[in-house]
PDB file of C-alpha atoms in Angstrom:
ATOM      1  CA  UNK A 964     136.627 123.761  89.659  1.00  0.00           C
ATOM      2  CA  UNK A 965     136.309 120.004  91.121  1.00  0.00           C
ATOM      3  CA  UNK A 966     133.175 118.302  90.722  1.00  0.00           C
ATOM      4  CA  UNK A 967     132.373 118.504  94.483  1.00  0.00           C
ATOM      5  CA  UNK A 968     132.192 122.625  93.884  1.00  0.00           C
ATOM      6  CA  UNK A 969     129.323 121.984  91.091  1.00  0.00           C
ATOM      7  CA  UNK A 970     127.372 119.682  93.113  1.00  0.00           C
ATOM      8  CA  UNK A 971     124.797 121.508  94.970  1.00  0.00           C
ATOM      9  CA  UNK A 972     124.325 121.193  98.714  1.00  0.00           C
ATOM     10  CA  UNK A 973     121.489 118.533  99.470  1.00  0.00           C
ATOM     11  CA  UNK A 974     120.128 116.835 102.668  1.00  0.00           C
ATOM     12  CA  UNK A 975     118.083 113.771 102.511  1.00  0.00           C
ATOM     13  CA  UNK A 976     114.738 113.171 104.199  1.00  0.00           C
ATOM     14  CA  UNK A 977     114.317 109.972 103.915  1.00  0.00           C
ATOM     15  CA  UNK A 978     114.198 108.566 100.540  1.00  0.00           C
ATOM     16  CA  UNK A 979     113.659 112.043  99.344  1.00  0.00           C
ATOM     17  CA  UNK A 980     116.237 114.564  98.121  1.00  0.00           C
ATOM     18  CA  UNK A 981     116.336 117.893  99.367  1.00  0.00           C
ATOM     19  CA  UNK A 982     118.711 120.492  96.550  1.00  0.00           C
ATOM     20  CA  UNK A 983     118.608 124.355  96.974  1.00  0.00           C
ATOM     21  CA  UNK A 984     116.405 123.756  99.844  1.00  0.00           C
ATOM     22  CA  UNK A 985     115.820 127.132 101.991  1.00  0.00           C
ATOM     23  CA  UNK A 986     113.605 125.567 104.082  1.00  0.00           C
ATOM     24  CA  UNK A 987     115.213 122.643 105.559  1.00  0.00           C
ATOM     25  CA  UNK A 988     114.084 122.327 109.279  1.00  0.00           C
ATOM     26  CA  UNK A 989     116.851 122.641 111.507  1.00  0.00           C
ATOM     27  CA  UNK A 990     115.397 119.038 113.325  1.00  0.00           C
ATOM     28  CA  UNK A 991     115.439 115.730 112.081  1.00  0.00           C
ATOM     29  CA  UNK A 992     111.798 113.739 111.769  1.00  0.00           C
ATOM     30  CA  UNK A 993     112.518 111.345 114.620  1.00  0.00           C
ATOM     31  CA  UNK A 994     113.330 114.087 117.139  1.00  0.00           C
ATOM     32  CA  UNK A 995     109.855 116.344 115.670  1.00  0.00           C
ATOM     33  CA  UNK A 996     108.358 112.927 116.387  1.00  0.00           C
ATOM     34  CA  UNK A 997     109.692 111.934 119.552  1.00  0.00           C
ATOM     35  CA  UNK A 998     110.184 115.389 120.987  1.00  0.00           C
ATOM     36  CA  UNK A 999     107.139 117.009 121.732  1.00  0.00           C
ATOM     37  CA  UNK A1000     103.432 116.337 121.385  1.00  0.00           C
ATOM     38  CA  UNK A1001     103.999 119.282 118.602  1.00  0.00           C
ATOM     39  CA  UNK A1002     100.820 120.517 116.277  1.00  0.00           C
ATOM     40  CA  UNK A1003      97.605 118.137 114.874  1.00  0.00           C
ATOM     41  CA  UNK A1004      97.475 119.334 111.891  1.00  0.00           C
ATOM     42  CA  UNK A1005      99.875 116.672 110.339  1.00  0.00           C
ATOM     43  CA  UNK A1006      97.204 114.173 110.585  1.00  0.00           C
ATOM     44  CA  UNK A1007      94.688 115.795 108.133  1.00  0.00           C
ATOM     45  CA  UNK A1008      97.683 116.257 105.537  1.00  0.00           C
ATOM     46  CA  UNK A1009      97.878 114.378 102.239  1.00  0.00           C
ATOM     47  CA  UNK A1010     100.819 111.965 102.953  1.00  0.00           C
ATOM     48  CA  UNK A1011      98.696 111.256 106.551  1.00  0.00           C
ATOM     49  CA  UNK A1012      95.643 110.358 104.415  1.00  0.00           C
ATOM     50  CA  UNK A1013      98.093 108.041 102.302  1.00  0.00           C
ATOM     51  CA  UNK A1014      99.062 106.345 104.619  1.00  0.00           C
ATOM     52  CA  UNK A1015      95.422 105.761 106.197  1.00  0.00           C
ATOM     53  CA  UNK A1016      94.033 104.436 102.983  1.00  0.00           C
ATOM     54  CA  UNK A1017      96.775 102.326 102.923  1.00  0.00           C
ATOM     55  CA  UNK A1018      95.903 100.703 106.271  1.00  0.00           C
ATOM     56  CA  UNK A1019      92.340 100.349 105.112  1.00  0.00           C
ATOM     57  CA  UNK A1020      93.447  98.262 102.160  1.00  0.00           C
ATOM     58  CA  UNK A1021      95.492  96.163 104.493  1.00  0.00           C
ATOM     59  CA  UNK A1022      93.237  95.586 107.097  1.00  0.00           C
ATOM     60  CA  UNK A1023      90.416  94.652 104.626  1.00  0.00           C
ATOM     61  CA  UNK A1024      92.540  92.531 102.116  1.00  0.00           C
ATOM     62  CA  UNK A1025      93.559  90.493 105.860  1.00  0.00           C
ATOM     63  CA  UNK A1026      90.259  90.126 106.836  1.00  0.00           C
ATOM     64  CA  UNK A1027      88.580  88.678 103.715  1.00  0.00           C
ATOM     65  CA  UNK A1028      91.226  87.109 102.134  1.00  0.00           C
ATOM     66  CA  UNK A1029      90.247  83.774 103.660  1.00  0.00           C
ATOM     67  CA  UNK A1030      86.710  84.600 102.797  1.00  0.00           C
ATOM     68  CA  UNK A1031      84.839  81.483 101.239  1.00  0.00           C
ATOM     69  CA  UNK A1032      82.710  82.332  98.088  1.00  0.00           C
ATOM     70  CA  UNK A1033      80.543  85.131  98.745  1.00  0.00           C
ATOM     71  CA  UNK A1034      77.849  87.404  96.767  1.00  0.00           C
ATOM     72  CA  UNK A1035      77.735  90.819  97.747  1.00  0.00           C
ATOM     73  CA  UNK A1036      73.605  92.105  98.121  1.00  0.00           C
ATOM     74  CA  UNK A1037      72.723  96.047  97.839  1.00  0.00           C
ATOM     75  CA  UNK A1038      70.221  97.730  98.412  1.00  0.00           C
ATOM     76  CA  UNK A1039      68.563 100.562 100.644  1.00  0.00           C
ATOM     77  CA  UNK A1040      69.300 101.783 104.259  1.00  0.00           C
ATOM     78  CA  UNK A1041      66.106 103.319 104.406  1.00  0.00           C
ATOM     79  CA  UNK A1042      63.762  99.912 103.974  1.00  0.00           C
ATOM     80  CA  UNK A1043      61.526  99.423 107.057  1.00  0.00           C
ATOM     81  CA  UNK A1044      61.500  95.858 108.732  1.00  0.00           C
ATOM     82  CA  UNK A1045      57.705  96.051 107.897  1.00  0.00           C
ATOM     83  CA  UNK A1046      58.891  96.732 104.476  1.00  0.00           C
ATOM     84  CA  UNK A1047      58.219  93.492 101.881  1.00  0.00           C
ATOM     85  CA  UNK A1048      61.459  94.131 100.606  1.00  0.00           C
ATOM     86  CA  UNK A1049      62.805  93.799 104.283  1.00  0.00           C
ATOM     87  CA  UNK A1050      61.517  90.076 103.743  1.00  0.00           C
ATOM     88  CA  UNK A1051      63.005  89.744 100.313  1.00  0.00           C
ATOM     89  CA  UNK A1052      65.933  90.537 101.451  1.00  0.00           C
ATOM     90  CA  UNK A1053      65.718  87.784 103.983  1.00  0.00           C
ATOM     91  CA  UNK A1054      64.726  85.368 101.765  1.00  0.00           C
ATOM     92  CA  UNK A1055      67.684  86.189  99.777  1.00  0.00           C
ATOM     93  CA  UNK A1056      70.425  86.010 102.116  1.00  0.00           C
ATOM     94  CA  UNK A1057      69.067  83.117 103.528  1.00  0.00           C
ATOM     95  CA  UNK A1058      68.551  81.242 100.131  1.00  0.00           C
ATOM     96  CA  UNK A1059      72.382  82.292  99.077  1.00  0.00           C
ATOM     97  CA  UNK A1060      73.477  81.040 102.170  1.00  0.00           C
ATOM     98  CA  UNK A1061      72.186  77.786 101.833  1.00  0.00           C
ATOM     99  CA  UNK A1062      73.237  77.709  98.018  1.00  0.00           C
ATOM    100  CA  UNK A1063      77.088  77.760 100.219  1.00  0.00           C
ATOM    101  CA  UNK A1064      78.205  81.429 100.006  1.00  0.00           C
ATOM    102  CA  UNK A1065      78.624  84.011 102.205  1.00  0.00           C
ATOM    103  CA  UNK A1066      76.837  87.137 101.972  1.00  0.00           C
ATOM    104  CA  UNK A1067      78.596  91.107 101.892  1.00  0.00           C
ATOM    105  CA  UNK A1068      76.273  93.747 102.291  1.00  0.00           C
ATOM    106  CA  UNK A1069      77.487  97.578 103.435  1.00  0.00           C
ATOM    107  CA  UNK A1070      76.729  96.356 106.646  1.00  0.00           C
ATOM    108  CA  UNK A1071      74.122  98.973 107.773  1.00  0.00           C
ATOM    109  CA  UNK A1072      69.959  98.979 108.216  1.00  0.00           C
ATOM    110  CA  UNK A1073      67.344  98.456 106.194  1.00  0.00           C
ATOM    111  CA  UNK A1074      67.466  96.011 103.060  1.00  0.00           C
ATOM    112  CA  UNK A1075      71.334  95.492 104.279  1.00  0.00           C
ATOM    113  CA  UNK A1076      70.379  94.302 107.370  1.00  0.00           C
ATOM    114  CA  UNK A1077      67.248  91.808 105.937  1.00  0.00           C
ATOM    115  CA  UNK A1078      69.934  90.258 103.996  1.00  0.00           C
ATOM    116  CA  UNK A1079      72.496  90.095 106.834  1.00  0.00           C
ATOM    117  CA  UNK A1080      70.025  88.704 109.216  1.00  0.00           C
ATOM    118  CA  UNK A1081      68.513  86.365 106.582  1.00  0.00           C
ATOM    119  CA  UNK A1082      72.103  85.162 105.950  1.00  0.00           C
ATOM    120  CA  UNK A1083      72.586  84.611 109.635  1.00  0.00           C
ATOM    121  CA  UNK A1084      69.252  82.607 110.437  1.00  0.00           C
ATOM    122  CA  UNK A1085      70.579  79.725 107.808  1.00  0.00           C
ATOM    123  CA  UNK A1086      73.591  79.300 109.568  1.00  0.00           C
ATOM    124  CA  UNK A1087      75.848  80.909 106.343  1.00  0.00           C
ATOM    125  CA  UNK A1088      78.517  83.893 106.930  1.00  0.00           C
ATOM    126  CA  UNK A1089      77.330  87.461 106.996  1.00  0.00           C
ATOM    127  CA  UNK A1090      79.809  89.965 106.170  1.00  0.00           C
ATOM    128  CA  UNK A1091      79.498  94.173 106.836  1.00  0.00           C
ATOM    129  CA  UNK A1092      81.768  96.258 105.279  1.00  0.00           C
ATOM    130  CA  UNK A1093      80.358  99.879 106.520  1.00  0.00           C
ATOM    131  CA  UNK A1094      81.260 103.099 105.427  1.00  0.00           C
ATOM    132  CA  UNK A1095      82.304 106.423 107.741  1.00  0.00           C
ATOM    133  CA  UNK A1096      79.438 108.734 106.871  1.00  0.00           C
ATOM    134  CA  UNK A1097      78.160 112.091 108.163  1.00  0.00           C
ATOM    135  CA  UNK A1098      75.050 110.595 110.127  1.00  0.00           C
ATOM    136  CA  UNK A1099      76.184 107.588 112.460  1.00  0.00           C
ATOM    137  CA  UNK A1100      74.797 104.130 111.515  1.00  0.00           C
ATOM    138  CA  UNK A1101      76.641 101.728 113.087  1.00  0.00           C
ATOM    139  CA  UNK A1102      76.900  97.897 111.365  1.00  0.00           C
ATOM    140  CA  UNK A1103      73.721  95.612 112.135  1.00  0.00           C
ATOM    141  CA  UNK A1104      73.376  93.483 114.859  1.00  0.00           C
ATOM    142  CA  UNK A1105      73.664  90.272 112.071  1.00  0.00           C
ATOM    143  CA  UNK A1106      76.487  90.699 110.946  1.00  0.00           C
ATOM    144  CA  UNK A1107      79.748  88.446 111.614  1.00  0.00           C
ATOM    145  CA  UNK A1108      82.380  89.616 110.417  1.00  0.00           C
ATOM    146  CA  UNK A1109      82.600  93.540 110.043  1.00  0.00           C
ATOM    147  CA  UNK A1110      85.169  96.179 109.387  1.00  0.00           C
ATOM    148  CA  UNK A1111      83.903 100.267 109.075  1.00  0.00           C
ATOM    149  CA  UNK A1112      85.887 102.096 106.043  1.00  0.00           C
ATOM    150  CA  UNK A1113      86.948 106.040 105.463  1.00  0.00           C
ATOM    151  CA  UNK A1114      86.981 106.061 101.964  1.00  0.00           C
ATOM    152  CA  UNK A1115      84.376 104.728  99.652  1.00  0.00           C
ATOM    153  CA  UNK A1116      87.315 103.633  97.387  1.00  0.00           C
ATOM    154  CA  UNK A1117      88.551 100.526  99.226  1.00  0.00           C
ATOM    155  CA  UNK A1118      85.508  99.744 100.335  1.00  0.00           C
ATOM    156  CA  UNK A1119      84.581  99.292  96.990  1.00  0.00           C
ATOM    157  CA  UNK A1120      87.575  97.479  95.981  1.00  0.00           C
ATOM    158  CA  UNK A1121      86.621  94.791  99.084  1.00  0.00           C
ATOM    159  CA  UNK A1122      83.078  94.237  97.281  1.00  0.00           C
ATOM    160  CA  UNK A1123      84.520  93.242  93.902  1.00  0.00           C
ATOM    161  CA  UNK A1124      87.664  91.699  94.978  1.00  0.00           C
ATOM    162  CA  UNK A1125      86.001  89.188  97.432  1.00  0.00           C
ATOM    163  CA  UNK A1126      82.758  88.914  96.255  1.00  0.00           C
ATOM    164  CA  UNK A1127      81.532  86.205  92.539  1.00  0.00           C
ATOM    165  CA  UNK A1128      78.413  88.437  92.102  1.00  0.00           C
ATOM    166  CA  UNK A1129      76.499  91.576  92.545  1.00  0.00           C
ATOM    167  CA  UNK A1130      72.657  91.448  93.687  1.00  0.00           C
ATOM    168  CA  UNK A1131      70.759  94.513  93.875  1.00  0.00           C
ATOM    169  CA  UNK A1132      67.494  94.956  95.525  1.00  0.00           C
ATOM    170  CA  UNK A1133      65.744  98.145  95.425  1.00  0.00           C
ATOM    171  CA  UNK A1134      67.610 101.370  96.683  1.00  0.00           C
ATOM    172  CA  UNK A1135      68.993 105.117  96.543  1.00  0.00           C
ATOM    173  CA  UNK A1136      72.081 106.565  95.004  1.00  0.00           C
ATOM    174  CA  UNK A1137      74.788 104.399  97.026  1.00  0.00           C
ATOM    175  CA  UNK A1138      72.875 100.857  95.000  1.00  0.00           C
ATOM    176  CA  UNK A1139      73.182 102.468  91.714  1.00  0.00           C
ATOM    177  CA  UNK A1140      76.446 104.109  92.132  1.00  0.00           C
ATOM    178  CA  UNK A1141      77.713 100.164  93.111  1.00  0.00           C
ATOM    179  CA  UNK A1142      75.036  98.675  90.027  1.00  0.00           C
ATOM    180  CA  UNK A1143      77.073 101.056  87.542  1.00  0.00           C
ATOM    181  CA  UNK A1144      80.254 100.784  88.455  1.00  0.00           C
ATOM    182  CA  UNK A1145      80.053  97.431  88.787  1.00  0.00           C
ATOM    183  CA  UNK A1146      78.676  96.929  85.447  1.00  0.00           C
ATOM    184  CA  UNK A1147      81.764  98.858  83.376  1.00  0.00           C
ATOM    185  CA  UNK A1148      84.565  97.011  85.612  1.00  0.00           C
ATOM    186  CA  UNK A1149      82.421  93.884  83.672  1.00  0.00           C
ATOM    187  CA  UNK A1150      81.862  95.485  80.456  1.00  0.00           C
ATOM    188  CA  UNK A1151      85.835  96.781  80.442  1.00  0.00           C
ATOM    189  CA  UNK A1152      86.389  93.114  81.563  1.00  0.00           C
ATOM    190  CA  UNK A1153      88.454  94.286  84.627  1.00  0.00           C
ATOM    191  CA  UNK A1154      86.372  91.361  86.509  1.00  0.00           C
ATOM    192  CA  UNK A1155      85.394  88.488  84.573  1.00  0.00           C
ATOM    193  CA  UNK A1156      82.023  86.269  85.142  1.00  0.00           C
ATOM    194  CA  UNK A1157      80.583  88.634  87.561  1.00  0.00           C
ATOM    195  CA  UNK A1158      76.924  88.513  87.314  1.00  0.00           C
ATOM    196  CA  UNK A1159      74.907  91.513  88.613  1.00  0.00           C
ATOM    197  CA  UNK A1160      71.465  90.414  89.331  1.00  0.00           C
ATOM    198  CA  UNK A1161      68.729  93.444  89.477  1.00  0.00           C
ATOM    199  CA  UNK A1162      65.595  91.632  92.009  1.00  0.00           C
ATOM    200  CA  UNK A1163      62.443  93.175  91.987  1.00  0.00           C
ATOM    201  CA  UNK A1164      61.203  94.087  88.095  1.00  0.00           C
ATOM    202  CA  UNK A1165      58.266  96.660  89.297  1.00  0.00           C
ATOM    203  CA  UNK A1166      61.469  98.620  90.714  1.00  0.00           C
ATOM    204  CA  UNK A1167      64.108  97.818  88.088  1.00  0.00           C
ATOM    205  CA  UNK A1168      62.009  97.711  84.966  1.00  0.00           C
ATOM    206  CA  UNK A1169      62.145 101.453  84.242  1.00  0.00           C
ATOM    207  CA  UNK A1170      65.913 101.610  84.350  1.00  0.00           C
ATOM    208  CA  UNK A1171      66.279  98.309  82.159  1.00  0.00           C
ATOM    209  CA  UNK A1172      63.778  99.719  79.797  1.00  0.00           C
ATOM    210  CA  UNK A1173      65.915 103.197  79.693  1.00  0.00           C
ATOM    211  CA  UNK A1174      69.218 101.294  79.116  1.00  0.00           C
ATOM    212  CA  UNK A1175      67.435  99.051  76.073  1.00  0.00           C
ATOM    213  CA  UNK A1176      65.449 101.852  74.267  1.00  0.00           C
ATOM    214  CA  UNK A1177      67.582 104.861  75.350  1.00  0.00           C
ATOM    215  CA  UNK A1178      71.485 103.841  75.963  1.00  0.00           C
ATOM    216  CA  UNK A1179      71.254 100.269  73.614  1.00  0.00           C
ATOM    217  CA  UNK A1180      69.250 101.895  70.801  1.00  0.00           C
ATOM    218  CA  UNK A1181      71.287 105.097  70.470  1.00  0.00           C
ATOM    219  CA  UNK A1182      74.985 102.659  70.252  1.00  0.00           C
ATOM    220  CA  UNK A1183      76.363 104.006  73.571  1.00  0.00           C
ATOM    221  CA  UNK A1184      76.286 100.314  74.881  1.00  0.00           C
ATOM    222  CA  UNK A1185      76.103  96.927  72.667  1.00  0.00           C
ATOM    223  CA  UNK A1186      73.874  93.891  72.833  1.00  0.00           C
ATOM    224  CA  UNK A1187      76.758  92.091  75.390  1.00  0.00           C
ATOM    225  CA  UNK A1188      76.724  95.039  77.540  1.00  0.00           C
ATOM    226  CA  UNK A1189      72.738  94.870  77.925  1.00  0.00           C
ATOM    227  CA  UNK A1190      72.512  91.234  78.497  1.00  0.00           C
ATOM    228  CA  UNK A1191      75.300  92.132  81.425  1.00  0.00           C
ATOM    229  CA  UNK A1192      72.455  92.899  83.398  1.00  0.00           C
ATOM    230  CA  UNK A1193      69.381  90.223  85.073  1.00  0.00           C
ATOM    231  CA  UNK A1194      66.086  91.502  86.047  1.00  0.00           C
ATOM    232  CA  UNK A1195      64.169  88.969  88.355  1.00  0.00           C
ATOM    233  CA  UNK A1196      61.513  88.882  91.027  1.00  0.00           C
ATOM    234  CA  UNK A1197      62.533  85.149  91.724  1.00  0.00           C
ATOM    235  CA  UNK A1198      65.291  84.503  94.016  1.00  0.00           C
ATOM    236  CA  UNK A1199      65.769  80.714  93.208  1.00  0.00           C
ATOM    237  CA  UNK A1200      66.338  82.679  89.568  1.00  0.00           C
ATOM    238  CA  UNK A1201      68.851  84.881  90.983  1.00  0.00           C
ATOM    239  CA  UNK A1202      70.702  81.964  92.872  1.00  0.00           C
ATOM    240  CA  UNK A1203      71.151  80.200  89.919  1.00  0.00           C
ATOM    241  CA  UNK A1204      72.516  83.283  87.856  1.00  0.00           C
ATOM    242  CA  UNK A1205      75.305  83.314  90.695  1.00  0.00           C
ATOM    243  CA  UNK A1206      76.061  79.460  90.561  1.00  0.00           C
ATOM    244  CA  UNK A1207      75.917  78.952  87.346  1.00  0.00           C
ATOM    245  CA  UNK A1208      78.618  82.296  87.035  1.00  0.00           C
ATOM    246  CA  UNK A1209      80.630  80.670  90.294  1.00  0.00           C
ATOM    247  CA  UNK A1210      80.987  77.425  88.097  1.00  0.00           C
ATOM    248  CA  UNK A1211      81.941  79.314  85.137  1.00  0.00           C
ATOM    249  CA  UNK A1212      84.346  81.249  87.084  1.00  0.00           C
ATOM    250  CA  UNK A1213      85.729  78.055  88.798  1.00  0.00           C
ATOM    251  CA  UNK A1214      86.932  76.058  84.923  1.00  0.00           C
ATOM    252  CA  UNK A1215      88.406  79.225  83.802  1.00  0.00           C
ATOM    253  CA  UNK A1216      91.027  79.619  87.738  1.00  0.00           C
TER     254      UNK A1216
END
């Protein structure tokens, strides 16, 4: 028996390899593709979905990858513009952009929008990076430069790879879900002099109370992972947390 009679019968799709295959189409892909209009279904598939959150990452590492220095603000959706923290979120964007950076918030209403148009009014940046969600929102009217996402994933990715520092103003599951996650790529040292700034203490003092006497004092977290995090009411404060951590940042690159 010659080696061609062991080899078993294979067809290639692509870069794949197709042995013992009793389900080969009879077509090629180029003529299912150029063919006939065919079934939708293909675009809700896995390897479809691939290839999306591919183009997400592409389109957001073009956008921003020019992006001067930049803080990225969170905080609630829901804040009214009558709101005081609608203000201090003004004051905050405004005060970063005059400190030279530009401002990324998710790009929506509420406290992301204060910061956005806050941002805006001094003349600085303002950056939306919104997020595909079952109620339509829509990015605010302040911001610049915008891009919507699918997947929560590479949106997140944009936040930390383009951003020197997290500030978080008071908000819902979406600010904490960022606050934590932002806080063990730090502590894991998967970003490196990355301040996260919590403003507003009447808000934030609970949960930095919990993580000292709860999380700190039971060992899950050490003294370096507490002092990760700043609690503040004063924005010049919080300005200065996020220079002093650019400048840092800048000896070390």
């Amino acid at each position: 028996m010659s080696v061609d009679d062991e080899r078993p019968s294979e067809k290639l799709r692509g870069p794949v390899v197709l042995r013992r295959d009793r389900r080969v189409e009879p077509t090629t892909t180029d003529q299912r593709l150029l063919d006939s209009r065919g079934p939708s279904d293909w675009v809700h598939t896995d390897p479809w979905r691939v290839l999306r959150i591919q183009a997400e990452f592409v389109e957001g590492f073009g956008m921003l990858a020019e992006l001067p220095r930049a803080v990225t603000v969170f905080g609630s959706a829901r804040t009214k513009r009558e709101h005081p923290e609608y203000q201090l979120g003004r004051d905050l964007g405004k005060a970063l952009a005059e400190s030279g950076f530009a401002v990324m918030t998710g790009g929506g209403p509420g406290t992301m929008e204060a910061v956005n148009r806050g941002c805006n009014d001094a003349g600085g940046l303002s950056v939306g990076l919104g997020i595909e969600l079952p109620f339509e929102q829509g990015l605010n009217p302040w911001v610049d430069l915008g891009i919507n996402f699918r997947y929560f994933f590479a949106r997140k990715t944009m936040f930390v790879k383009y951003s020197q520092a997290f500030v978080c103003l008071p908000g819902g599951f979406g600010t904490l879900d960022e606050l934590f996650e932002a806080l063990t790529l730090v502590q894991t040292k998967k970003v490196t002099k990355f301040p996260v700034v919590l403003l507003g203490t009447e808000y934030w003092g609970g949960l930095y109370e919990w993580l000292k006497n709860s999380v700190f004092e039971s060992g899950k977290i050490g003294e370096k992972d507490l002092a990760l995090v700043h609690v503040t009411d004063d924005i010049d404060e919080a300005v200065k947390l996020v220079n002093e951590a650019y400048k840092a940042w800048e000896e070390t690159h």
